[in-house]
Amino acid sequence: MTTDAADAAARTAVVWVPDWPVLAALTAAGLTPDRPAAVHDHHGILAASALARAQGVRRGMRRRQAQQACPELVLLAADDVRDVREFEPVAAAAETVVAGLEVARPGLLLLPADGPARYHGSEVGLAEALAGAVAQRTGHECHVGVADGILAAVLAAREQRVVPRGEARAFTDPRPLGDLRHAATVPGSAADVADLVDLWGRLGLRTFADLRALPAPDVETRFGVLGTWAHRLARGEDLRPAARRRIEPDLAVGRELDPPAERVDTAAFVARSLAEELYELLVRRGVTCGRLRIEARAVDPVDGTPTELVRAWRCDDEAIGGLSAARLTDRVRWQLEGWLTSAALGRGDRPAPIVFLGLTAEEVVRAGAHQGGLWGASSGQDARARRALERVQGLLGGEQVLGVRLQGGRDARERVQVAPWGDAAPPARPADRPWPGALPAPSPASVLAEPVAVVLLDPRREPVGVDARGGLDAPPAFLVRPAATSARGRPVERREHAVHQWAGPWVLDERWWSPTARRGAWLQVVLDDGRAALLAGTPTADAGAGAPAGASDGGTTSWRLEALYD
């Protein structure tokens, strides 16, 4: 006896928040959703709100086309990290109704429906409870659908309906294959799905019924992994059931230090004891953590003023085998060295003693929940590299091994933040905030450690500057690096390159009201050897009040080589 695939598919509920990338961007920017808005990257529009779509804005449009269709359109930059972060309150709200769920992608939640539906009386009652919890706790409107299998449930959520058991195939068969894009969960896969659907359309395949009628081996041979995925969904087979996300509380240990610790070795002894206690808690519960938060309280030795110290460190491995009491102790010891040797914690040469030390395991998950890949980033190379860097940190100290990460800013140099390896503290300037006047994408591939002074010349070999209107006073033709002496005392030869192409300048007049005001301009040039460079220009004399940043009216512009493009 055989069982129909659609009948055997798990009963699945889906929570879908329409236009989530736009809602997340508006929320992060502090804007209300009553304005037409769209999310874009450097290729075009990725998502648009209902108000924007009503005025003709469509996915795939160029930004200028979208602004022409809707002049009051609010354009917001795409950010996958922001979408995930802002969606967490929605997932938490849904978890007040159902104890386990899976985030398929930001804006889409999957959860098993059988047990929760029995608890809430019916599948309709479950849908109402989920929609009510999300609206009450987050203020976002969501659609809920229930059906046999993931594909049918996703499509049902878009219509806010419950598909009766056993009727999923009749629900999906007449639908166009273009609806496959709604079930795509891997970032960047929507374009691949659209290309595959377009190919099937040229071959005469229009609906899910047409695709389901093809033999599975032929689909796999001709269309590969993506075709097999679509064919299985069309047949009503789930690749896997919705995974339950178990909420694990943070684990914390702490101790008052009496007498207070003024030396690193004294505090490290207590840290080792706390690390072993925390690790034992993790092992006993069968969990691991993604971050270790270190908390300390120091008291000024002169006036007794308390100082709260908090620092978070990223724990590298995805399984409990990569985490040990010794490695936790190392992280705490490195942090204590930084705190106890910081002059800011005490007066004069005497450090502020630490009277309390606490450790908290954050982002707690079940041990072994991560399945490593056979190749790529999760195959072990990254973990081995992290362990090697941590061994170097153990020899040199936590502050001696540095890493770079992206932060907010307007030019290429200030967008790079250097921080101790493993430090999970947020950047000084959030990268997901709008930065008006920032250097346009793409960003340079290499930012020089120290800018190099250069001379920019026009075809008559006269210096090129920025005029009062914020443009170049002459087209650049030559880039010259004068002869100089390096920091090590070695002579540097004079070099000259012809400028084949250029773009800009982008003027900057930042914080003009403050003592930290900055004025300048950026210029992109393509040299005769094929390299592309970013130049920064600053006025060498005051250009006068009201003149654009970098203007050379009344002075000249000095240029520096800041970065290189691939």
Coordinates of C-alpha atoms in Angstrom, one line a residue:
M1 CA 0.0 0.0 0.0
T2 CA 1.4 3.4 -0.9
T3 CA 0.8 6.7 0.8
D4 CA 0.3 10.0 -1.1
A5 CA 3.1 12.4 -0.5
A6 CA 0.8 15.3 0.1
D7 CA -1.2 13.3 2.6
A8 CA 2.0 12.3 4.4
A9 CA 3.4 15.9 4.7
A10 CA 3.5 17.4 8.1
R11 CA 0.7 19.8 9.1
T12 CA 2.5 23.1 9.1
A13 CA 1.6 26.7 10.2
V14 CA 3.3 29.7 8.7
V15 CA 3.5 33.2 10.1
W16 CA 4.3 35.8 7.4
V17 CA 4.9 39.5 7.9
P18 CA 4.3 41.2 4.5
D19 CA 7.1 43.5 3.1
W20 CA 9.4 42.7 6.1
P21 CA 12.6 44.2 4.7
V22 CA 10.8 47.5 4.3
L23 CA 9.2 47.3 7.8
A24 CA 12.6 46.4 9.4
A25 CA 14.3 49.3 7.6
L26 CA 11.6 51.8 8.7
T27 CA 11.7 50.5 12.3
A28 CA 15.5 50.8 12.5
A29 CA 15.4 54.3 11.0
G30 CA 12.7 55.4 13.4
L31 CA 10.2 56.1 10.7
T32 CA 6.5 55.3 10.6
P33 CA 5.1 52.8 8.1
D34 CA 2.6 55.3 6.7
R35 CA 5.1 56.6 4.1
P36 CA 5.8 54.9 0.8
A37 CA 9.2 53.2 1.2
A38 CA 11.5 50.7 -0.6
V39 CA 14.6 48.8 0.2
H40 CA 17.4 48.9 -2.5
D41 CA 20.9 47.8 -3.1
H42 CA 23.3 49.1 -5.8
H43 CA 21.4 47.0 -8.4
G44 CA 17.9 48.3 -7.8
I45 CA 14.7 47.9 -5.7
L46 CA 14.6 44.7 -3.6
A47 CA 11.3 45.3 -1.8
A48 CA 8.6 48.0 -1.7
S49 CA 5.8 48.7 0.7
A50 CA 2.1 48.5 -0.3
L51 CA 1.9 52.3 -0.5
A52 CA 4.9 52.4 -2.8
R53 CA 3.5 49.6 -5.0
A54 CA 0.2 51.5 -5.3
Q55 CA 2.1 54.3 -7.0
G56 CA 3.9 52.1 -9.4
V57 CA 7.1 51.1 -7.6
R58 CA 8.1 47.5 -8.4
R59 CA 10.9 45.1 -7.5
G60 CA 13.8 45.3 -9.8
M61 CA 13.3 48.9 -10.8
R62 CA 16.3 51.2 -10.8
R63 CA 16.3 53.8 -8.0
R64 CA 15.7 56.7 -10.4
Q65 CA 12.8 54.9 -12.0
A66 CA 11.2 54.3 -8.6
Q67 CA 11.7 57.9 -7.6
Q68 CA 10.2 59.0 -10.9
A69 CA 7.1 56.9 -10.2
C70 CA 6.9 58.0 -6.6
P71 CA 8.7 61.3 -5.9
E72 CA 8.1 61.1 -2.1
L73 CA 9.5 57.5 -1.9
V74 CA 11.8 56.8 1.1
L75 CA 14.8 54.8 -0.1
L76 CA 16.5 52.6 2.5
A77 CA 19.6 50.5 2.1
A78 CA 19.3 46.7 2.2
D79 CA 20.8 45.1 5.3
D80 CA 20.4 41.3 6.0
V81 CA 21.7 41.6 9.5
R82 CA 19.2 44.4 10.4
D83 CA 16.4 42.3 9.0
V84 CA 17.3 39.3 11.2
R85 CA 17.8 41.5 14.3
E86 CA 14.5 43.4 13.9
F87 CA 12.6 40.2 13.3
E88 CA 13.6 38.6 16.6
P89 CA 10.8 40.4 18.6
V90 CA 8.2 38.9 16.1
A91 CA 9.7 35.4 16.7
A92 CA 9.6 35.9 20.5
A93 CA 6.0 37.1 20.3
A94 CA 5.0 33.9 18.3
E95 CA 6.8 31.8 20.9
T96 CA 4.4 33.0 23.6
V97 CA 1.8 31.0 21.7
V98 CA 3.8 28.0 20.4
A99 CA 6.9 26.7 22.3
G100 CA 8.9 25.8 19.3
L101 CA 9.3 27.4 15.8
E102 CA 11.8 27.9 13.0
V103 CA 12.8 31.2 11.4
A104 CA 12.9 30.3 7.7
R105 CA 13.9 33.8 6.7
P106 CA 13.3 37.2 8.2
G107 CA 9.6 37.8 7.8
L108 CA 8.7 34.1 7.7
L109 CA 8.2 31.6 10.6
L110 CA 7.4 27.9 10.3
L111 CA 6.0 25.8 13.1
P112 CA 4.3 22.4 13.5
A113 CA 0.6 22.8 13.7
D114 CA -0.9 19.6 15.1
G115 CA -0.1 19.9 18.8
P116 CA -0.6 23.7 19.0
A117 CA -3.9 23.4 17.2
R118 CA -5.2 20.9 19.6
Y119 CA -4.2 23.1 22.5
H120 CA -5.9 26.2 21.0
G121 CA -9.0 24.3 20.1
S122 CA -8.6 24.4 16.3
E123 CA -6.3 25.5 13.5
V124 CA -8.3 28.6 13.1
G125 CA -7.9 29.3 16.8
L126 CA -4.1 28.8 16.5
A127 CA -4.0 31.3 13.6
E128 CA -5.9 33.9 15.5
A129 CA -3.7 33.5 18.6
L130 CA -0.5 33.9 16.6
A131 CA -1.8 37.0 14.7
G132 CA -3.0 38.5 18.0
A133 CA 0.3 37.9 19.9
V134 CA 2.4 39.4 17.1
A135 CA 0.2 42.5 16.8
Q136 CA 0.0 43.1 20.5
R137 CA 3.7 42.6 21.3
T138 CA 5.3 44.2 18.2
G139 CA 2.6 46.3 16.5
H140 CA 3.2 44.5 13.2
E141 CA 0.4 42.9 11.2
C142 CA 1.0 39.3 10.2
H143 CA -0.7 36.7 8.0
V144 CA -1.1 33.1 9.2
G145 CA -1.7 30.0 7.1
V146 CA -2.0 26.3 7.8
A147 CA -1.8 23.5 5.3
D148 CA -0.1 20.1 4.6
G149 CA 3.5 20.8 3.9
I150 CA 5.7 23.9 3.7
L151 CA 4.8 25.1 0.2
A152 CA 1.1 24.9 0.7
A153 CA 1.3 26.6 4.1
V154 CA 3.4 29.5 2.8
L155 CA 1.0 30.1 0.0
A156 CA -2.0 29.7 2.4
A157 CA -0.4 32.4 4.7
R158 CA -0.4 34.9 1.8
E159 CA -4.2 34.4 1.6
Q160 CA -4.7 34.1 5.3
R161 CA -6.5 30.8 5.1
V162 CA -6.5 27.3 6.5
V163 CA -6.3 24.6 3.8
P164 CA -8.2 21.5 5.0
R165 CA -6.2 18.3 5.6
G166 CA -5.6 16.4 2.4
E167 CA -6.5 19.3 0.0
A168 CA -3.0 20.8 -0.3
R169 CA -2.4 19.4 -3.8
A170 CA -5.7 20.7 -5.1
F171 CA -4.7 24.1 -3.6
T172 CA -1.2 24.3 -5.1
D173 CA -1.6 22.4 -8.5
P174 CA -3.3 25.2 -10.5
R175 CA -1.0 27.9 -9.2
P176 CA 1.8 29.4 -11.4
L177 CA 5.3 28.2 -10.8
G178 CA 6.3 31.8 -10.1
D179 CA 4.9 31.3 -6.6
L180 CA 8.0 29.2 -5.8
R181 CA 9.8 32.5 -4.9
H182 CA 7.6 32.8 -1.8
A183 CA 9.0 29.5 -0.5
A184 CA 12.7 30.4 -1.1
T185 CA 14.5 30.8 2.2
V186 CA 18.2 31.0 1.2
P187 CA 19.4 34.6 0.8
G188 CA 20.0 35.5 -2.8
S189 CA 18.2 32.4 -4.1
A190 CA 15.1 34.4 -5.4
A191 CA 17.0 35.4 -8.6
D192 CA 18.0 31.8 -9.2
V193 CA 14.4 30.6 -8.7
A194 CA 13.1 33.3 -11.1
D195 CA 15.6 32.2 -13.8
L196 CA 14.5 28.6 -13.4
V197 CA 10.8 29.5 -13.6
D198 CA 11.5 31.6 -16.7
L199 CA 13.3 28.6 -18.3
W200 CA 10.3 26.3 -17.4
G201 CA 7.9 28.8 -19.0
R202 CA 9.8 28.6 -22.2
L203 CA 9.6 24.8 -22.1
G204 CA 5.8 24.9 -21.6
L205 CA 5.7 24.3 -17.8
R206 CA 3.3 26.8 -16.3
T207 CA 1.8 25.3 -13.1
F208 CA 2.8 23.1 -10.2
A209 CA 0.7 20.3 -11.7
D210 CA 2.9 20.5 -14.9
L211 CA 6.0 20.2 -12.8
R212 CA 4.7 17.5 -10.6
A213 CA 3.9 15.3 -13.7
L214 CA 7.6 15.1 -14.6
P215 CA 9.7 12.1 -13.5
A216 CA 11.9 13.0 -10.5
P217 CA 15.1 11.5 -11.9
D218 CA 14.7 13.5 -15.1
V219 CA 14.2 16.7 -13.2
E220 CA 17.3 16.1 -11.0
T221 CA 19.4 15.2 -14.1
R222 CA 18.3 18.2 -16.1
F223 CA 17.8 21.0 -13.5
G224 CA 20.1 20.0 -10.6
V225 CA 19.6 20.7 -6.9
L226 CA 17.3 23.7 -7.4
G227 CA 15.0 21.8 -9.8
T228 CA 14.9 18.8 -7.3
W229 CA 13.9 21.2 -4.5
A230 CA 11.1 22.7 -6.5
H231 CA 9.9 19.3 -7.8
R232 CA 9.7 17.9 -4.2
L233 CA 7.7 20.9 -3.1
A234 CA 5.3 20.5 -6.0
R235 CA 4.8 16.9 -5.1
G236 CA 3.9 18.0 -1.5
E237 CA 7.1 16.5 0.0
D238 CA 8.8 18.6 2.7
L239 CA 12.5 18.5 2.7
R240 CA 12.3 18.4 6.5
P241 CA 9.8 19.2 9.1
A242 CA 9.8 22.6 10.7
A243 CA 12.5 22.6 13.4
R244 CA 11.5 23.5 16.9
R245 CA 13.5 26.4 18.4
R246 CA 13.9 25.8 22.1
I247 CA 14.3 28.8 24.3
E248 CA 17.3 28.4 26.6
P249 CA 17.9 30.9 29.4
D250 CA 21.2 32.6 29.9
L251 CA 23.4 31.0 32.6
A252 CA 25.2 33.2 35.0
V253 CA 27.7 32.8 37.9
G254 CA 29.2 35.5 40.1
R255 CA 31.2 36.1 43.2
E256 CA 32.1 39.0 45.6
L257 CA 35.8 39.4 46.0
D258 CA 36.9 39.9 49.7
P259 CA 39.5 41.2 49.9
P260 CA 39.3 43.2 46.6
A261 CA 41.6 42.1 43.9
E262 CA 44.2 44.6 42.7
R263 CA 46.5 42.2 40.9
V264 CA 45.7 40.2 37.7
D265 CA 46.9 36.8 39.2
T266 CA 44.6 37.3 42.2
A267 CA 41.5 38.0 40.1
A268 CA 42.5 35.3 37.6
F269 CA 42.3 32.7 40.4
V270 CA 38.7 33.7 41.1
A271 CA 38.0 33.8 37.3
R272 CA 39.2 30.2 36.9
S273 CA 36.9 29.0 39.6
L274 CA 33.9 30.9 38.0
A275 CA 34.8 29.6 34.6
E276 CA 34.8 26.0 35.8
E277 CA 31.5 26.5 37.5
L278 CA 29.9 28.0 34.4
Y279 CA 31.3 25.3 32.2
E280 CA 29.9 22.6 34.5
L281 CA 26.5 24.3 34.2
L282 CA 26.7 24.2 30.4
V283 CA 27.8 20.5 30.3
R284 CA 25.1 19.5 32.9
R285 CA 22.4 21.1 30.7
G286 CA 23.8 19.9 27.4
V287 CA 24.1 23.4 26.0
T288 CA 26.7 25.7 24.6
C289 CA 26.8 29.5 24.2
G290 CA 27.5 32.0 21.5
R291 CA 28.8 34.9 23.7
L292 CA 30.5 35.2 27.1
R293 CA 29.6 38.4 29.0
I294 CA 32.2 39.4 31.6
E295 CA 31.0 41.8 34.4
A296 CA 33.1 43.4 37.1
R297 CA 32.6 46.1 39.6
A298 CA 35.6 48.2 40.6
V299 CA 35.9 50.7 43.5
D300 CA 38.0 53.8 43.2
P301 CA 40.8 53.6 46.0
V302 CA 40.5 57.3 46.8
D303 CA 36.8 58.2 47.1
G304 CA 35.2 54.7 46.8
T305 CA 33.3 55.6 43.6
P306 CA 32.0 52.3 42.0
T307 CA 32.6 51.6 38.3
E308 CA 30.6 49.0 36.4
L309 CA 32.7 47.2 33.7
V310 CA 31.0 45.0 31.1
R311 CA 32.6 43.3 28.0
A312 CA 31.2 40.6 25.7
W313 CA 33.4 38.0 24.0
R314 CA 32.3 35.8 21.1
C315 CA 32.6 32.1 21.7
D316 CA 33.8 30.6 18.4
D317 CA 32.7 27.0 18.1
E318 CA 29.2 25.8 17.4
A319 CA 29.4 22.7 19.5
I320 CA 30.3 22.1 23.1
G321 CA 33.5 20.3 22.2
G322 CA 35.1 23.6 21.2
L323 CA 34.3 25.2 24.5
S324 CA 36.3 24.5 27.7
A325 CA 36.8 25.9 31.2
A326 CA 40.4 26.8 30.2
R327 CA 39.3 28.8 27.2
L328 CA 36.7 30.6 29.3
T329 CA 39.4 31.4 31.8
D330 CA 41.7 32.8 29.1
R331 CA 39.1 35.2 28.0
V332 CA 38.4 36.4 31.5
R333 CA 42.1 36.8 32.3
W334 CA 42.7 38.8 29.1
Q335 CA 39.9 41.1 30.0
L336 CA 41.1 41.5 33.6
E337 CA 44.5 42.4 32.4
G338 CA 43.0 45.2 30.3
W339 CA 40.9 46.5 33.2
L340 CA 43.4 46.3 36.0
T341 CA 46.2 47.9 33.9
S342 CA 44.0 50.7 32.6
A343 CA 44.8 54.1 34.1
A344 CA 41.2 55.1 33.8
L345 CA 40.1 52.7 36.6
G346 CA 42.2 54.4 39.2
R347 CA 44.1 57.5 40.2
G348 CA 47.8 57.8 39.6
D349 CA 49.6 54.5 39.4
R350 CA 47.2 52.6 41.6
P351 CA 44.5 50.6 39.8
A352 CA 41.0 50.4 41.1
P353 CA 40.5 47.1 42.9
I354 CA 37.8 44.7 41.7
V355 CA 35.2 43.8 44.3
F356 CA 32.8 41.7 42.1
L357 CA 33.3 39.4 39.1
G358 CA 30.5 37.7 37.1
L359 CA 30.3 35.5 34.0
T360 CA 27.2 35.0 31.9
A361 CA 26.7 32.6 29.0
E362 CA 24.5 34.3 26.4
E363 CA 22.9 33.0 23.2
V364 CA 22.5 29.6 24.8
V365 CA 21.6 26.8 22.4
R366 CA 21.4 23.0 22.6
A367 CA 24.9 21.4 22.1
G368 CA 25.3 19.8 18.7
A369 CA 22.5 21.8 17.2
H370 CA 24.8 23.0 14.4
Q371 CA 25.6 20.5 11.7
G372 CA 29.0 21.2 10.1
G373 CA 29.4 21.1 6.3
L374 CA 31.7 18.9 4.3
W375 CA 33.3 21.9 2.7
G376 CA 33.3 25.7 2.8
A377 CA 33.3 27.9 5.8
S378 CA 31.8 25.4 8.3
S379 CA 34.2 22.5 7.4
G380 CA 36.7 23.3 10.2
Q381 CA 39.1 25.8 8.6
D382 CA 37.6 28.7 10.4
A383 CA 37.5 27.0 13.8
R384 CA 41.2 26.0 13.4
A385 CA 42.1 29.5 12.4
R386 CA 40.3 30.9 15.5
R387 CA 42.0 28.5 17.8
A388 CA 45.4 29.4 16.4
L389 CA 44.7 33.1 16.9
E390 CA 43.5 32.4 20.5
R391 CA 46.8 30.6 21.2
V392 CA 48.7 33.7 20.0
Q393 CA 46.4 35.8 22.3
G394 CA 47.3 33.5 25.2
L395 CA 51.0 34.2 24.6
L396 CA 50.8 37.9 23.8
G397 CA 47.7 39.0 25.6
G398 CA 44.1 39.8 24.6
E399 CA 44.8 43.3 23.4
Q400 CA 47.8 42.3 21.2
V401 CA 45.9 40.4 18.6
L402 CA 43.6 42.7 16.7
G403 CA 40.9 42.2 14.0
V404 CA 39.0 44.5 11.8
R405 CA 35.3 44.9 11.3
L406 CA 32.9 47.3 9.6
Q407 CA 31.4 50.3 11.4
G408 CA 29.6 53.4 10.4
G409 CA 31.2 56.4 8.8
R410 CA 31.5 58.5 5.6
D411 CA 34.9 57.6 4.2
A412 CA 36.8 54.4 3.7
R413 CA 39.2 54.9 6.7
E414 CA 36.7 55.7 9.4
R415 CA 34.4 52.8 8.4
V416 CA 37.2 50.3 9.5
Q417 CA 37.3 49.6 13.3
V418 CA 40.3 47.7 14.8
A419 CA 39.4 45.8 18.0
P420 CA 40.8 42.9 20.0
W421 CA 40.2 39.5 18.4
G422 CA 37.0 38.0 19.7
D423 CA 35.7 41.2 21.2
A424 CA 31.9 41.3 20.7
A425 CA 31.4 44.8 21.8
P426 CA 29.3 46.9 19.4
P427 CA 31.2 49.3 17.1
A428 CA 31.5 52.9 18.0
R429 CA 29.4 54.0 15.1
P430 CA 26.6 51.5 14.0
A431 CA 27.0 50.5 10.4
D432 CA 23.2 50.2 9.8
R433 CA 22.5 53.9 10.3
P434 CA 22.1 56.3 7.4
W435 CA 25.3 58.2 6.7
P436 CA 24.4 61.1 4.3
G437 CA 27.3 62.1 2.1
A438 CA 29.1 58.8 2.5
L439 CA 31.4 57.5 -0.2
P440 CA 29.3 55.6 -2.7
A441 CA 29.5 51.8 -3.2
P442 CA 31.5 49.8 -3.9
S443 CA 34.0 50.2 -1.0
P444 CA 37.7 50.0 -1.6
A445 CA 39.3 46.6 -1.2
S446 CA 42.5 47.9 0.5
V447 CA 42.8 50.8 2.9
L448 CA 46.4 52.0 3.3
A449 CA 47.7 51.9 6.9
E450 CA 49.0 55.4 6.4
P451 CA 47.9 57.8 3.6
V452 CA 50.5 58.6 0.9
A453 CA 50.9 62.2 -0.2
V454 CA 50.5 62.6 -4.0
V455 CA 50.3 65.4 -6.5
L456 CA 47.4 65.5 -9.0
L457 CA 48.2 67.4 -12.2
D458 CA 46.1 68.5 -15.2
P459 CA 47.2 68.1 -18.9
R460 CA 49.3 71.3 -18.6
R461 CA 51.0 69.8 -15.5
E462 CA 49.3 72.3 -13.2
P463 CA 48.0 71.2 -9.8
V464 CA 44.3 70.2 -9.8
G465 CA 42.1 71.5 -7.0
V466 CA 38.4 71.7 -6.0
D467 CA 36.7 74.9 -7.1
A468 CA 34.1 77.0 -5.3
R469 CA 31.3 75.0 -6.8
G470 CA 32.6 71.7 -5.5
G471 CA 34.0 70.5 -8.8
L472 CA 37.5 70.1 -10.1
D473 CA 39.0 73.2 -11.6
A474 CA 40.7 71.1 -14.3
P475 CA 40.5 67.5 -15.5
P476 CA 43.2 65.3 -13.8
A477 CA 45.7 63.8 -16.2
F478 CA 48.7 62.7 -14.0
L479 CA 49.1 61.3 -10.5
V480 CA 52.6 61.8 -9.1
R481 CA 54.1 60.3 -6.0
P482 CA 57.1 62.6 -5.1
A483 CA 60.4 61.2 -4.0
A484 CA 60.5 60.9 -0.2
T485 CA 61.9 59.0 2.7
S486 CA 60.0 56.1 4.2
A487 CA 59.3 55.6 7.9
R488 CA 62.2 53.2 8.1
G489 CA 64.6 55.8 6.6
R490 CA 64.7 54.3 3.1
P491 CA 64.4 56.5 0.0
V492 CA 61.2 56.2 -2.0
E493 CA 61.5 56.9 -5.8
R494 CA 59.4 59.3 -7.6
R495 CA 56.5 57.6 -9.5
E496 CA 54.2 59.0 -12.1
H497 CA 51.0 57.5 -13.6
A498 CA 48.6 58.7 -16.2
V499 CA 45.0 59.1 -15.2
H500 CA 42.7 57.3 -17.7
Q501 CA 39.4 57.8 -15.9
W502 CA 38.1 59.6 -12.9
A503 CA 34.9 60.2 -10.9
G504 CA 33.9 62.8 -8.4
P505 CA 34.7 64.7 -6.4
W506 CA 32.4 64.1 -3.5
V507 CA 32.7 67.0 -1.1
L508 CA 32.7 66.8 2.7
D509 CA 31.9 69.5 5.2
E510 CA 31.4 67.6 8.5
R511 CA 30.6 68.9 12.0
W512 CA 31.3 72.5 10.9
W513 CA 29.9 73.8 14.1
S514 CA 32.3 71.9 16.4
P515 CA 36.1 72.0 17.1
T516 CA 36.4 68.6 15.3
A517 CA 35.1 70.0 12.0
R518 CA 36.5 68.3 8.9
R519 CA 36.6 69.5 5.3
G520 CA 37.7 67.7 2.2
A521 CA 36.8 65.9 -0.9
W522 CA 37.1 62.4 -2.4
L523 CA 38.1 61.5 -5.9
Q524 CA 38.3 58.1 -7.7
V525 CA 40.8 57.6 -10.4
V526 CA 41.8 54.8 -12.8
L527 CA 45.5 54.7 -13.6
D528 CA 47.4 53.6 -16.6
D529 CA 48.4 50.3 -15.0
G530 CA 44.8 49.3 -14.5
R531 CA 44.6 50.1 -10.8
A532 CA 41.8 52.2 -9.3
A533 CA 42.5 54.4 -6.4
L534 CA 40.7 56.6 -3.9
L535 CA 42.2 60.1 -3.3
A536 CA 41.3 62.4 -0.4
G537 CA 41.8 66.1 -0.9
T538 CA 41.9 68.8 1.8
P539 CA 42.3 72.6 1.4
T540 CA 45.7 73.9 2.3
A541 CA 44.3 77.4 2.9
D542 CA 40.9 78.7 4.1
A543 CA 38.5 78.7 1.2
G544 CA 36.2 81.2 2.8
A545 CA 32.9 80.9 4.6
G546 CA 30.2 79.2 2.7
A547 CA 32.6 77.5 0.2
P548 CA 32.3 73.8 -0.5
A549 CA 34.4 71.4 1.5
G550 CA 37.8 71.0 -0.2
A551 CA 37.4 74.2 -2.2
S552 CA 40.7 75.6 -3.4
D553 CA 39.4 79.2 -3.9
G554 CA 42.0 81.2 -2.1
G555 CA 44.3 78.2 -1.6
T556 CA 45.3 74.9 -3.1
T557 CA 44.1 71.3 -2.5
S558 CA 46.5 68.7 -1.1
W559 CA 45.8 65.1 -2.2
R560 CA 46.5 61.8 -0.4
L561 CA 46.3 58.3 -1.7
E562 CA 43.8 56.7 0.8
A563 CA 42.8 53.3 -0.6
L564 CA 42.9 51.0 -3.7
Y565 CA 40.1 49.1 -5.5
D566 CA 40.3 45.6 -6.9

